[in-house]
Short mmCIF file of C-alpha atoms and ligand atoms in Angstrom, two decimals:
data_model
loop_
_atom_site.label_atom_id
_atom_site.label_comp_id
_atom_site.label_asym_id
_atom_site.label_seq_id
_atom_site.Cartn_x
_atom_site.Cartn_y
_atom_site.Cartn_z
CA MET A 1301 -29.07 -20.08 -8.01
CA HIS A 1302 -27.51 -19.72 -4.57
CA ARG A 1303 -29.02 -16.89 -2.75
CA ARG A 1304 -25.87 -15.44 -1.14
CA ARG A 1305 -24.34 -15.56 -4.71
CA PHE A 1306 -27.51 -13.75 -6.17
CA LEU A 1307 -27.44 -10.74 -3.47
CA LEU A 1308 -23.55 -10.45 -4.11
CA ASP A 1309 -24.04 -10.34 -7.84
CA LEU A 1310 -26.93 -7.95 -7.77
CA SER A 1311 -25.16 -5.45 -5.40
CA VAL A 1312 -22.35 -5.50 -7.91
CA CYS A 1313 -24.84 -4.72 -10.73
CA THR A 1314 -26.56 -1.79 -8.79
CA LEU A 1315 -23.11 -0.12 -8.34
CA ALA A 1316 -22.10 -0.87 -11.69
CA LEU A 1317 -25.34 0.39 -13.56
CA ALA A 1318 -25.50 3.73 -11.56
CA GLU A 1319 -22.24 4.62 -13.34
CA LEU A 1320 -22.47 3.00 -16.66
CA PRO A 1321 -25.04 3.76 -19.49
CA GLY A 1322 -23.94 0.54 -21.69
CA ALA A 1323 -24.25 -1.80 -18.77
CA ARG A 1324 -26.35 -4.32 -20.67
CA ARG A 1325 -23.18 -5.29 -22.54
CA VAL A 1326 -21.26 -6.16 -19.37
CA THR A 1327 -20.41 -9.80 -18.61
CA TRP A 1328 -21.00 -9.78 -14.56
CA ARG A 1329 -19.95 -13.55 -14.19
CA PRO A 1330 -17.23 -14.22 -16.46
CA ARG A 1331 -15.98 -17.91 -17.13
CA PHE A 1332 -12.15 -18.26 -17.56
CA VAL A 1333 -10.47 -21.32 -18.86
CA ALA A 1334 -7.51 -20.39 -16.74
CA ASP A 1335 -6.24 -17.89 -14.15
CA PRO A 1336 -7.16 -14.53 -15.63
CA PHE A 1337 -4.69 -12.88 -13.34
CA SER A 1338 -1.77 -14.28 -15.22
CA LEU A 1339 -0.10 -10.89 -15.87
CA GLY A 1340 -0.11 -9.82 -12.22
CA ILE A 1341 -1.24 -6.71 -10.45
CA ALA A 1342 0.18 -3.27 -9.85
CA SER A 1343 -0.20 0.04 -8.32
CA GLY A 1344 1.39 3.45 -8.99
CA ASP A 1345 1.52 7.26 -9.13
CA PRO A 1346 0.43 7.70 -5.55
CA LEU A 1347 -1.19 10.81 -4.13
CA PRO A 1348 -1.83 11.79 -0.62
CA ASP A 1349 -5.22 10.38 -0.96
CA GLY A 1350 -5.04 7.77 -3.41
CA VAL A 1351 -3.16 5.49 -5.81
CA VAL A 1352 -3.87 3.70 -9.23
CA LEU A 1353 -4.59 0.15 -9.07
CA TRP A 1354 -3.78 -1.75 -12.36
CA THR A 1355 -4.30 -5.46 -13.70
CA ARG A 1356 -5.15 -6.96 -16.92
CA LEU A 1357 -7.27 -10.02 -17.62
CA ALA A 1358 -5.75 -12.68 -19.79
CA PRO A 1359 -6.47 -16.30 -19.15
CA ASP A 1360 -4.39 -16.95 -22.40
CA PRO A 1361 -1.95 -14.31 -22.22
CA LEU A 1362 -0.26 -14.98 -25.56
CA ALA A 1363 -3.36 -15.45 -27.67
CA GLU A 1364 -2.79 -14.84 -31.21
CA ASP A 1365 -5.24 -11.79 -31.38
CA GLY A 1366 -3.74 -9.84 -28.64
CA PHE A 1367 -6.87 -10.23 -26.41
CA GLY A 1368 -5.45 -12.68 -23.70
CA GLY A 1369 -8.10 -15.42 -24.68
CA LEU A 1370 -11.48 -13.11 -23.91
CA THR A 1371 -14.17 -12.23 -26.32
CA ASP A 1372 -16.74 -10.27 -24.27
CA GLU A 1373 -17.06 -6.70 -24.55
CA ARG A 1374 -16.64 -5.82 -21.11
CA ILE A 1375 -15.94 -7.52 -17.79
CA ALA A 1376 -17.03 -6.37 -14.50
CA VAL A 1377 -13.91 -6.48 -12.10
CA ALA A 1378 -14.49 -5.88 -8.54
CA TRP A 1379 -11.56 -4.05 -6.62
CA GLU A 1380 -11.08 -3.83 -2.50
CA VAL A 1381 -8.58 -1.73 -0.81
CA ALA A 1382 -8.17 -2.78 2.87
CA ASP A 1383 -6.06 -1.80 5.87
CA ASP A 1384 -4.97 -5.48 6.56
CA GLU A 1385 -3.94 -8.33 4.65
CA ALA A 1386 -6.90 -10.54 5.53
CA PHE A 1387 -9.10 -7.93 4.18
CA THR A 1388 -11.32 -7.84 7.29
CA LYS A 1389 -10.87 -3.90 7.16
CA VAL A 1390 -11.91 -2.96 3.68
CA VAL A 1391 -11.84 0.75 3.43
CA ARG A 1392 -12.40 1.48 -0.30
CA ARG A 1393 -14.29 -1.03 -2.92
CA GLY A 1394 -15.77 -0.67 -6.27
CA VAL A 1395 -16.48 -2.34 -9.67
CA ALA A 1396 -14.40 -1.47 -12.78
CA GLN A 1397 -14.97 -2.51 -16.26
CA ALA A 1398 -12.20 -4.43 -18.15
CA THR A 1399 -13.02 -3.44 -21.85
CA ARG A 1400 -11.93 -5.03 -25.13
CA GLU A 1401 -11.18 -1.64 -26.28
CA LEU A 1402 -8.20 -1.57 -23.76
CA ALA A 1403 -7.50 -5.28 -23.79
CA TYR A 1404 -9.27 -5.83 -20.53
CA SER A 1405 -7.02 -3.81 -18.61
CA VAL A 1406 -8.24 -2.19 -15.69
CA HIS A 1407 -7.09 1.33 -14.18
CA VAL A 1408 -9.00 2.37 -10.86
CA GLU A 1409 -7.95 5.71 -9.62
CA VAL A 1410 -8.59 5.06 -5.78
CA ASP A 1411 -9.28 8.24 -3.82
CA GLY A 1412 -10.44 8.90 -0.02
CA LEU A 1413 -7.49 7.19 1.52
CA ALA A 1414 -5.28 8.35 4.35
CA PRO A 1415 -1.94 9.88 3.46
CA ASP A 1416 1.21 8.29 4.22
CA ARG A 1417 -0.32 4.80 4.98
CA TRP A 1418 0.01 1.30 3.56
CA TYR A 1419 -2.84 -0.90 2.26
CA HIS A 1420 -3.69 -3.94 0.71
CA TYR A 1421 -5.31 -4.56 -2.80
CA ARG A 1422 -7.06 -7.28 -4.73
CA PHE A 1423 -9.32 -7.92 -7.66
CA THR A 1424 -12.02 -10.33 -8.18
CA ALA A 1425 -13.51 -11.33 -11.54
CA GLY A 1426 -16.23 -14.19 -11.74
CA ASP A 1427 -14.92 -16.77 -9.58
CA ALA A 1428 -11.11 -15.73 -9.93
CA ARG A 1429 -9.18 -13.74 -7.32
CA SER A 1430 -6.07 -11.91 -7.89
CA PRO A 1431 -2.81 -12.16 -5.67
CA ILE A 1432 -2.67 -9.44 -3.05
CA GLY A 1433 -0.71 -6.41 -3.53
CA ARG A 1434 0.67 -3.83 -1.03
CA THR A 1435 0.44 -0.28 -1.72
CA ARG A 1436 0.79 2.98 -0.07
CA THR A 1437 -0.14 6.74 -0.39
CA ALA A 1438 2.17 9.74 -0.47
CA PRO A 1439 2.73 11.87 2.69
CA ALA A 1440 0.33 14.99 2.90
CA ARG A 1441 2.23 18.28 1.73
CA THR A 1442 1.92 19.86 5.26
CA ALA A 1443 3.53 16.54 7.00
CA ALA A 1444 6.49 16.70 8.87
CA ILE A 1445 9.64 15.43 6.88
CA THR A 1446 9.92 11.52 7.02
CA PRO A 1447 12.64 9.45 5.15
CA LEU A 1448 11.76 8.07 1.55
CA HIS A 1449 12.95 4.68 0.55
CA PHE A 1450 12.74 4.17 -3.28
CA ALA A 1451 14.83 2.31 -6.26
CA PHE A 1452 15.05 2.98 -9.61
CA VAL A 1453 15.23 0.68 -12.72
CA SER A 1454 15.44 0.33 -16.40
CA CYS A 1455 16.04 -1.85 -19.23
CA GLN A 1456 14.51 -5.31 -18.85
CA HIS A 1457 15.46 -7.08 -22.18
CA PHE A 1458 13.61 -10.41 -21.64
CA GLU A 1459 15.97 -12.20 -23.84
CA GLN A 1460 19.40 -10.92 -22.45
CA GLY A 1461 19.01 -12.02 -18.98
CA LEU A 1462 16.83 -13.22 -16.07
CA TYR A 1463 15.38 -10.81 -13.45
CA THR A 1464 17.19 -11.84 -10.60
CA ALA A 1465 17.63 -8.25 -9.68
CA TYR A 1466 13.79 -7.93 -9.31
CA GLU A 1467 14.15 -10.94 -6.96
CA HIS A 1468 16.37 -9.06 -4.53
CA LEU A 1469 14.72 -5.66 -5.19
CA ALA A 1470 11.64 -7.60 -3.72
CA ASN A 1471 13.29 -8.15 -0.30
CA GLU A 1472 14.19 -4.37 0.11
CA ARG A 1473 12.33 -1.94 2.38
CA LEU A 1474 10.75 0.27 -0.41
CA ASP A 1475 7.99 2.86 -0.62
CA LEU A 1476 8.24 3.52 -4.37
CA ILE A 1477 9.92 2.15 -7.52
CA ALA A 1478 10.63 4.41 -10.45
CA HIS A 1479 11.11 2.62 -13.81
CA LEU A 1480 12.75 4.79 -16.38
CA GLY A 1481 12.08 3.16 -19.63
CA ASP A 1482 12.91 -0.05 -21.78
CA TYR A 1483 10.37 -2.14 -20.04
CA ILE A 1484 9.92 -3.98 -23.09
CA TYR A 1485 12.15 -4.39 -26.32
CA GLU A 1486 10.60 -4.59 -29.57
CA GLY A 1487 13.13 -6.79 -31.55
CA ALA A 1488 12.41 -10.13 -33.06
CA GLY A 1489 12.90 -13.57 -31.14
CA VAL A 1490 16.58 -14.70 -31.31
CA ASP A 1491 17.79 -18.34 -30.72
CA ALA A 1492 20.25 -19.23 -28.25
CA ARG A 1493 19.64 -16.61 -25.61
CA VAL A 1494 18.44 -16.83 -22.07
CA ARG A 1495 14.84 -16.54 -23.12
CA ARG A 1496 13.33 -16.00 -26.44
CA HIS A 1497 11.12 -13.23 -27.62
CA ASP A 1498 7.54 -14.75 -29.18
CA GLY A 1499 7.38 -13.52 -32.83
CA ALA A 1500 8.66 -11.19 -35.03
CA GLU A 1501 9.78 -7.50 -34.57
CA ILE A 1502 6.56 -5.75 -32.88
CA THR A 1503 4.86 -3.15 -35.01
CA THR A 1504 1.14 -3.42 -34.41
CA LEU A 1505 -1.18 -3.17 -31.29
CA ARG A 1506 -1.72 -6.79 -31.36
CA ASP A 1507 2.04 -7.30 -31.31
CA TYR A 1508 2.74 -4.90 -28.48
CA ARG A 1509 0.13 -6.32 -26.33
CA ARG A 1510 1.39 -9.65 -26.70
CA ARG A 1511 4.98 -8.63 -26.02
CA TYR A 1512 3.82 -6.84 -22.79
CA ALA A 1513 1.86 -10.13 -22.18
CA GLN A 1514 5.31 -12.27 -22.46
CA TYR A 1515 7.29 -9.95 -20.15
CA LYS A 1516 4.46 -9.32 -17.63
CA GLN A 1517 4.45 -13.18 -16.82
CA ASP A 1518 7.81 -13.15 -15.03
CA PRO A 1519 7.19 -13.92 -11.63
CA ALA A 1520 9.91 -11.64 -10.24
CA LEU A 1521 8.70 -8.70 -11.95
CA GLN A 1522 5.13 -9.43 -10.74
CA ARG A 1523 6.54 -9.49 -7.06
CA ALA A 1524 8.18 -6.19 -7.42
CA HIS A 1525 5.01 -4.65 -8.76
CA ALA A 1526 3.22 -6.13 -6.03
CA MET A 1527 5.31 -4.74 -3.13
CA CYS A 1528 4.80 -0.98 -3.66
CA PRO A 1529 3.59 1.67 -5.92
CA TRP A 1530 5.69 2.42 -9.12
CA THR A 1531 5.95 5.47 -11.24
CA VAL A 1532 6.74 4.55 -14.77
CA THR A 1533 8.01 6.59 -18.00
CA TRP A 1534 9.07 5.24 -21.20
CA ASP A 1535 12.18 5.44 -23.39
CA ASP A 1536 12.56 4.15 -26.97
CA HIS A 1537 12.21 0.25 -27.13
CA GLU A 1538 8.62 0.80 -25.92
CA VAL A 1539 8.22 1.67 -29.56
CA ASP A 1540 11.19 1.41 -31.56
CA ASN A 1541 15.12 1.84 -30.95
CA ASN A 1542 16.33 5.23 -30.95
CA TYR A 1543 13.42 6.73 -32.27
CA ALA A 1544 12.95 10.58 -31.94
CA GLY A 1545 9.67 12.27 -32.18
CA ASP A 1546 8.12 10.95 -35.39
CA SER A 1547 11.30 9.79 -36.65
CA SER A 1548 11.74 5.85 -36.60
CA GLU A 1549 15.28 4.16 -36.43
CA ARG A 1550 15.15 3.26 -40.00
CA ARG A 1551 13.30 6.57 -41.29
CA ASP A 1552 9.97 5.04 -42.07
CA PRO A 1553 7.45 7.27 -43.79
CA VAL A 1554 6.22 9.38 -40.75
CA ASP A 1555 2.26 8.23 -41.29
CA GLY A 1556 3.24 4.60 -40.79
CA PHE A 1557 5.60 5.50 -37.97
CA LEU A 1558 2.88 7.43 -35.98
CA ALA A 1559 0.69 4.29 -36.50
CA ARG A 1560 3.19 2.39 -34.82
CA ARG A 1561 4.03 4.88 -32.27
CA ALA A 1562 0.34 4.92 -31.31
CA ALA A 1563 0.11 1.30 -30.84
CA GLY A 1564 3.32 1.35 -28.51
CA TYR A 1565 1.81 4.10 -26.45
CA GLN A 1566 -1.67 2.46 -26.32
CA ALA A 1567 -0.13 -0.86 -25.34
CA TRP A 1568 2.07 0.99 -22.69
CA TYR A 1569 -0.93 2.68 -21.28
CA GLU A 1570 -2.77 -0.65 -21.10
CA HIS A 1571 0.06 -2.45 -19.15
CA GLN A 1572 1.25 0.13 -16.55
CA PRO A 1573 -0.39 1.71 -13.37
CA VAL A 1574 -0.20 5.29 -14.60
CA ARG A 1575 -2.41 8.17 -13.94
CA VAL A 1576 -2.25 9.98 -17.38
CA PRO A 1577 -4.78 12.00 -19.27
CA ARG A 1578 -6.70 9.72 -21.99
CA PRO A 1579 -5.35 11.38 -25.24
CA THR A 1580 -7.64 12.33 -28.47
CA ARG A 1581 -5.10 10.26 -30.45
CA TRP A 1582 -2.92 7.37 -29.02
CA SER A 1583 0.10 8.82 -30.97
CA ASP A 1584 0.13 11.96 -28.87
CA LEU A 1585 -0.05 10.50 -25.30
CA ALA A 1586 1.48 13.13 -22.88
CA ILE A 1587 2.95 11.24 -19.67
CA HIS A 1588 5.30 13.79 -18.13
CA ARG A 1589 4.11 14.44 -14.65
CA THR A 1590 4.91 14.94 -11.12
CA ILE A 1591 4.77 12.75 -8.01
CA SER A 1592 4.66 14.75 -4.79
CA TRP A 1593 6.26 13.15 -1.57
CA GLY A 1594 5.08 15.40 1.08
CA PRO A 1595 7.43 18.34 1.80
CA LEU A 1596 10.51 16.01 1.10
CA ALA A 1597 10.70 15.42 -2.61
CA ARG A 1598 8.85 16.17 -5.87
CA PHE A 1599 9.74 13.87 -8.86
CA TRP A 1600 9.41 15.17 -12.45
CA VAL A 1601 8.74 12.33 -14.48
CA LEU A 1602 10.00 13.44 -17.90
CA ASP A 1603 9.75 12.07 -21.60
CA THR A 1604 12.70 12.67 -23.62
CA ARG A 1605 11.32 10.56 -26.70
CA GLN A 1606 8.02 11.84 -27.95
CA TYR A 1607 9.05 15.39 -28.43
CA ARG A 1608 12.70 15.44 -29.37
CA THR A 1609 14.71 16.47 -32.62
CA ASP A 1610 16.19 13.71 -34.68
CA GLN A 1611 19.62 12.71 -33.70
CA ALA A 1612 22.45 14.75 -35.01
CA CYS A 1613 24.96 13.68 -37.85
CA GLY A 1614 23.22 10.15 -38.11
CA ASP A 1615 23.23 9.00 -34.45
CA GLY A 1616 25.63 6.84 -32.88
CA ARG A 1617 28.75 7.79 -31.30
CA LYS A 1618 30.23 10.74 -33.23
CA PRO A 1619 32.83 13.69 -32.94
CA ARG A 1620 31.60 17.19 -32.43
CA CYS A 1621 29.67 18.24 -35.55
CA ALA A 1622 28.08 21.39 -36.71
CA GLU A 1623 24.31 20.04 -36.66
CA MET A 1624 24.78 19.32 -32.93
CA ASP A 1625 24.78 22.97 -31.76
CA ALA A 1626 21.88 24.05 -34.00
CA PRO A 1627 19.79 26.17 -31.30
CA ASP A 1628 16.51 24.94 -31.87
CA ARG A 1629 17.36 21.17 -31.31
CA THR A 1630 15.44 19.78 -28.32
CA LEU A 1631 14.89 16.76 -26.28
CA LEU A 1632 11.84 17.46 -23.97
CA GLY A 1633 10.19 19.69 -26.59
CA SER A 1634 9.52 23.20 -25.63
CA ALA A 1635 6.03 22.81 -23.84
CA GLN A 1636 7.50 20.21 -21.43
CA GLU A 1637 10.56 22.57 -20.95
CA ARG A 1638 8.52 25.38 -20.01
CA TRP A 1639 6.30 23.17 -17.72
CA LEU A 1640 9.53 21.88 -15.95
CA ALA A 1641 11.01 25.36 -15.47
CA ASP A 1642 7.82 26.99 -14.23
CA GLY A 1643 7.10 23.79 -11.94
CA LEU A 1644 10.67 23.98 -10.39
CA ALA A 1645 10.52 27.63 -9.88
CA ALA A 1646 7.12 27.45 -8.04
CA SER A 1647 8.15 24.08 -6.11
CA ASP A 1648 9.26 24.22 -2.33
CA ALA A 1649 9.86 20.60 -2.30
CA ARG A 1650 13.33 19.70 -0.34
CA TRP A 1651 14.66 17.79 -3.15
CA GLN A 1652 13.73 17.82 -6.79
CA VAL A 1653 14.00 14.50 -8.53
CA LEU A 1654 14.37 14.38 -12.37
CA ALA A 1655 13.29 10.73 -13.37
CA GLN A 1656 14.45 10.63 -17.19
CA GLN A 1657 15.97 8.50 -19.60
CA VAL A 1658 19.34 9.18 -21.26
CA MET A 1659 22.43 10.41 -19.51
CA VAL A 1660 22.79 14.31 -19.05
CA ALA A 1661 26.54 14.13 -18.34
CA PRO A 1662 28.51 13.88 -21.57
CA PHE A 1663 30.84 10.71 -21.72
CA VAL A 1664 33.53 11.52 -24.23
CA ALA A 1665 35.83 8.52 -25.37
CA THR A 1666 38.48 8.52 -27.85
CA VAL A 1667 38.12 6.48 -30.95
CA GLN A 1668 40.78 6.46 -33.67
CA GLU A 1669 42.33 9.57 -31.97
CA GLN A 1670 39.09 11.59 -32.12
CA PRO A 1671 37.19 12.29 -29.27
CA VAL A 1672 33.48 10.89 -29.65
CA MET A 1673 30.18 11.14 -27.76
CA SER A 1674 26.65 9.84 -27.96
CA MET A 1675 24.21 11.53 -30.35
CA ASP A 1676 21.25 9.79 -28.66
CA GLN A 1677 22.02 11.14 -25.12
CA TRP A 1678 21.81 14.88 -23.87
CA SER A 1679 25.51 14.96 -25.06
CA GLY A 1680 24.11 14.94 -28.70
CA TYR A 1681 21.96 18.03 -27.96
CA PRO A 1682 24.49 20.32 -26.26
CA VAL A 1683 22.34 23.51 -26.27
CA ALA A 1684 19.40 21.82 -24.84
CA GLN A 1685 21.62 19.99 -22.23
CA ARG A 1686 23.14 23.36 -21.03
CA ARG A 1687 19.37 24.77 -20.91
CA PHE A 1688 18.37 21.95 -18.93
CA VAL A 1689 21.18 22.11 -16.24
CA GLU A 1690 20.98 26.02 -16.27
CA THR A 1691 17.31 25.42 -15.38
CA ILE A 1692 17.91 23.26 -12.55
CA GLY A 1693 20.60 25.74 -11.38
CA ALA A 1694 18.44 28.60 -11.46
CA HIS A 1695 15.52 26.97 -9.59
CA ALA A 1696 16.83 24.21 -7.42
CA PRO A 1697 20.67 24.47 -6.90
CA GLY A 1698 21.91 21.91 -4.70
CA ARG A 1699 18.76 20.13 -4.24
CA ALA A 1700 18.22 18.65 -7.52
CA VAL A 1701 19.28 14.87 -8.30
CA VAL A 1702 18.71 13.57 -11.87
CA ILE A 1703 17.98 9.66 -12.07
CA THR A 1704 18.84 8.33 -15.49
CA GLY A 1705 18.28 4.72 -17.15
CA ASP A 1706 18.97 3.69 -20.83
CA ILE A 1707 22.90 2.80 -21.05
CA HIS A 1708 22.83 -0.30 -19.08
CA ALA A 1709 25.66 0.69 -16.80
CA ASN A 1710 26.01 2.58 -13.38
CA TRP A 1711 27.62 6.15 -13.36
CA ALA A 1712 27.82 8.74 -10.78
CA ASN A 1713 27.98 12.29 -12.29
CA ASP A 1714 28.48 15.83 -11.13
CA LEU A 1715 26.43 18.13 -13.23
CA ARG A 1716 27.89 21.48 -14.34
CA VAL A 1717 26.60 24.27 -16.60
CA ASP A 1718 29.68 23.92 -18.93
CA PHE A 1719 31.19 20.37 -18.83
CA GLU A 1720 34.25 21.46 -20.73
CA ARG A 1721 35.28 23.81 -17.73
CA PRO A 1722 35.75 21.77 -14.51
CA ASP A 1723 36.18 25.06 -12.64
CA THR A 1724 32.67 26.16 -13.15
CA PRO A 1725 30.29 25.02 -10.27
CA VAL A 1726 28.29 21.84 -9.77
CA VAL A 1727 24.79 22.66 -9.57
CA ALA A 1728 23.23 19.03 -9.25
CA THR A 1729 23.92 15.33 -9.23
CA GLU A 1730 23.20 12.65 -11.62
CA PHE A 1731 22.72 8.84 -10.71
CA VAL A 1732 22.67 6.61 -13.74
CA GLY A 1733 21.12 3.37 -13.05
CA THR A 1734 22.43 -0.12 -15.03
CA SER A 1735 19.74 -2.23 -16.36
CA ILE A 1736 17.74 -5.14 -14.97
CA SER A 1737 19.12 -7.44 -17.76
CA SER A 1738 19.66 -5.87 -20.94
CA GLY A 1739 23.49 -6.45 -22.24
CA GLY A 1740 23.84 -9.76 -20.24
CA ASN A 1741 26.21 -10.52 -17.48
CA GLY A 1742 27.96 -6.97 -17.95
CA SER A 1743 31.39 -6.25 -16.40
CA ASP A 1744 33.07 -4.29 -13.55
CA GLY A 1745 33.53 -1.47 -15.78
CA PHE A 1746 36.92 -0.01 -17.27
CA THR A 1747 40.15 -0.70 -16.00
CA GLY A 1748 43.84 0.37 -16.54
CA ALA A 1749 44.46 2.56 -19.45
CA ARG A 1750 40.96 2.84 -20.29
CA ALA A 1751 39.80 3.79 -16.87
CA ASP A 1752 42.79 6.56 -16.87
CA ALA A 1753 41.31 7.96 -20.36
CA LEU A 1754 37.70 8.16 -18.85
CA ARG A 1755 38.95 10.14 -15.84
CA ALA A 1756 41.10 12.32 -17.82
CA GLN A 1757 38.54 13.35 -20.24
CA ASN A 1758 35.27 13.10 -18.08
CA PRO A 1759 36.38 14.80 -14.78
CA HIS A 1760 32.64 15.15 -14.05
CA ILE A 1761 32.43 11.38 -13.99
CA HIS A 1762 33.09 9.95 -10.47
CA TRP A 1763 32.23 6.07 -10.66
CA HIS A 1764 31.46 3.54 -13.54
CA ASN A 1765 30.40 0.02 -13.38
CA ALA A 1766 28.48 -2.22 -15.98
CA ARG A 1767 27.02 -5.00 -13.79
CA ARG A 1768 23.18 -5.47 -13.80
CA GLY A 1769 20.95 -4.41 -10.86
CA TYR A 1770 19.12 -1.39 -9.51
CA VAL A 1771 19.86 1.68 -7.51
CA HIS A 1772 18.44 1.77 -3.82
CA CYS A 1773 18.19 5.32 -2.67
CA THR A 1774 17.41 6.80 1.02
CA VAL A 1775 16.44 10.42 1.11
CA ASP A 1776 15.98 12.54 4.08
CA GLY A 1777 15.94 16.13 4.70
CA ASP A 1778 19.64 16.35 5.02
CA ALA A 1779 21.10 13.99 2.86
CA TRP A 1780 20.46 11.61 -0.28
CA GLN A 1781 22.21 8.22 -0.24
CA SER A 1782 22.37 5.98 -3.41
CA ARG A 1783 23.41 2.29 -2.95
CA TYR A 1784 24.21 0.50 -6.21
CA ARG A 1785 22.93 -2.98 -6.06
CA THR A 1786 24.63 -5.62 -8.53
CA VAL A 1787 24.26 -9.02 -9.56
CA PRO A 1788 27.49 -10.85 -11.03
CA PHE A 1789 25.33 -12.67 -13.67
CA VAL A 1790 21.97 -12.83 -15.39
CA ASP A 1791 22.63 -15.80 -17.64
CA ARG A 1792 21.37 -18.47 -15.10
CA PRO A 1793 19.57 -18.28 -11.73
CA GLY A 1794 20.59 -17.71 -8.25
CA ALA A 1795 22.79 -14.59 -8.36
CA PRO A 1796 23.56 -12.90 -5.17
CA VAL A 1797 23.32 -9.41 -4.76
CA GLU A 1798 26.06 -6.91 -3.47
CA THR A 1799 26.40 -3.10 -2.80
CA ALA A 1800 29.19 -2.29 -5.51
CA ALA A 1801 29.15 1.35 -4.36
CA THR A 1802 27.19 4.04 -2.13
CA PHE A 1803 27.22 7.64 -2.86
CA ARG A 1804 25.88 10.69 -1.01
CA VAL A 1805 24.67 14.09 -1.57
CA GLU A 1806 24.62 16.72 1.16
CA HIS A 1807 21.43 18.87 0.85
CA GLY A 1808 22.47 22.24 -0.24
CA ARG A 1809 25.91 20.95 -1.27
CA PRO A 1810 25.51 19.41 -5.00
CA GLY A 1811 28.01 16.88 -6.24
CA VAL A 1812 28.81 13.28 -5.60
CA VAL A 1813 30.31 12.14 -2.43
CA ARG A 1814 31.55 8.59 -1.78
CA GLY A 1815 30.03 6.86 1.16
FE1 FE B 2241 17.74 -0.17 -22.81
CA1 CA B 2242 17.21 3.26 -24.32
#
C-alpha cells in the first residue's frame, strides 16, 4: 500500500472511530462503478456560525431497489469547508457516514464558521471527489443591517418543462434560495411530454427515492443548489396531489396513506439540505422552522399540508359553502399556529418573511354565473385565513411579506383582514411566485373581459401573469423589491429571461407598489 494513502486512511479512521461505535461496518475505501456524486451537492438552512451540507451517493441513480447502486452498510464520506476555491485554506473538515438506512445521503451540520461569510465545500468518497459548492453563513443577530438578495421558486414538474429558469437563476447574485414545494411530482410517466417520469405513480420509499434521483440529475438544478444555501419546504406533490393531513387525494384508508406519507417525508429528508429534528416516525416529520438573517429578516418556513383539515365541499373550485366556515378548520394546525404567533410576537427582525405554499389572498372567479374559489388554498379555510392575517397584523403590521408557491402563476397581492371589505386596512403583502416548469409554457395572463372581471372581483390583486420563472427579491432596511423573472417557453432549450414586472414594499407601509 502506498504510504501516503495509508496515512490518509488512518487519519480518517481515527476520526470516525472516535465518534462511532459500529465503525467496523464502515466501508472506508469504497469502489464505485461510476461517479457517486451523480445527484450533485447542496447546502441549506444557514446559521450565523454554520450551514447544512448535503449529498447522496448514487453511482447508479435509478437502480431498481432505490439504493443508487450501492450495497454497503455505511460508507465514509469526507467533507471540507474552505475559504478559497482551491481548498488551500480549509477551515473545517470531518468524516460523515452515508448509511443504507438513509439511502446513502449525507447531512453535515457544520458549525464553527464566521458569520456573514462565503465558503466553498466539497465531499470525497474513496477515489471520487464531488463538485465544489459555494455556501455562506447568515449575518450575526447583532450585526449592522446589510441587504439580502434571495430568490424563491416552486413547482418543478420534470415532464412538463425544462429547468431553463434555473439556468438563469444560477447567473443571479443570490445569498439564499427558498423552495416552496412541489420539488417532485408523484405521477406516473406520461408519453409525448418534454421529459418522462420513470415508472408508475410513486407510493413506496423505493419509488420516492428513485423519483428524487431522476429530478436531482438535472444539471441546471444541480448548479442552482451549488451556488448558495437553500431553505426548502414541501407542498402536496412530495407525497400526493392535494392531500390534507392523513387524507389522500382519493381518500385511501388512513393507515395505508400514512405509510405512503412516511415514505414521501423520509425521501424528502434524504434529498434536501435541511436542519430538522429526526422524527420518531417518518410519517410525523416536523419541518416548520425559522431562518434568521441578522437583524434584517426572519424567515418562517411553514407547513400547510401535514396538519390541515381536509378540503371543504369536495375540493376543487367551488362556490361558498357552509362547511368552509366551520371554526375548527385549519391549514397550519393549532401547534404551528401558536408557534408562529408567539414567535412573531417575540421577534424584532425588521422584516418577517412567511415562506409557505398556497395563496393567502382569495382569487374569486365567476363560473356559470357563480363566484367560485379554490378549496385547496387559504380561501377554502376562511376562518384560518382571517386568523393568519390577524396574527400578522397584530405582531408585524407593515413589516411582513408572505411568499407563496403552488399555483403555477405570478401574483402580487395586498393582504387585509377582511378581503370582502376593500376599505379595511392592508396589513401585509403577498408575492406569489410561478412554477419553474409545471404547466408548460404558460401565458401572459388574463386579457380583455377576463382581466376586467379579475380586477372587479379581486381588488386586492394588483398583478397576475402565468409564465414560468422565479422571483428575485432584494431586501434592505427600508424597502423590499420583488422582480418577477420569466421565461417565454420551457418546451425546448434556450429561452431567454426577462423581468415581467417589479414591485416594491416600503417598510412600515404594507401593500404593493409598482416599480
Ligand atoms: Fe405544483
Ligand atoms: Ca401544490
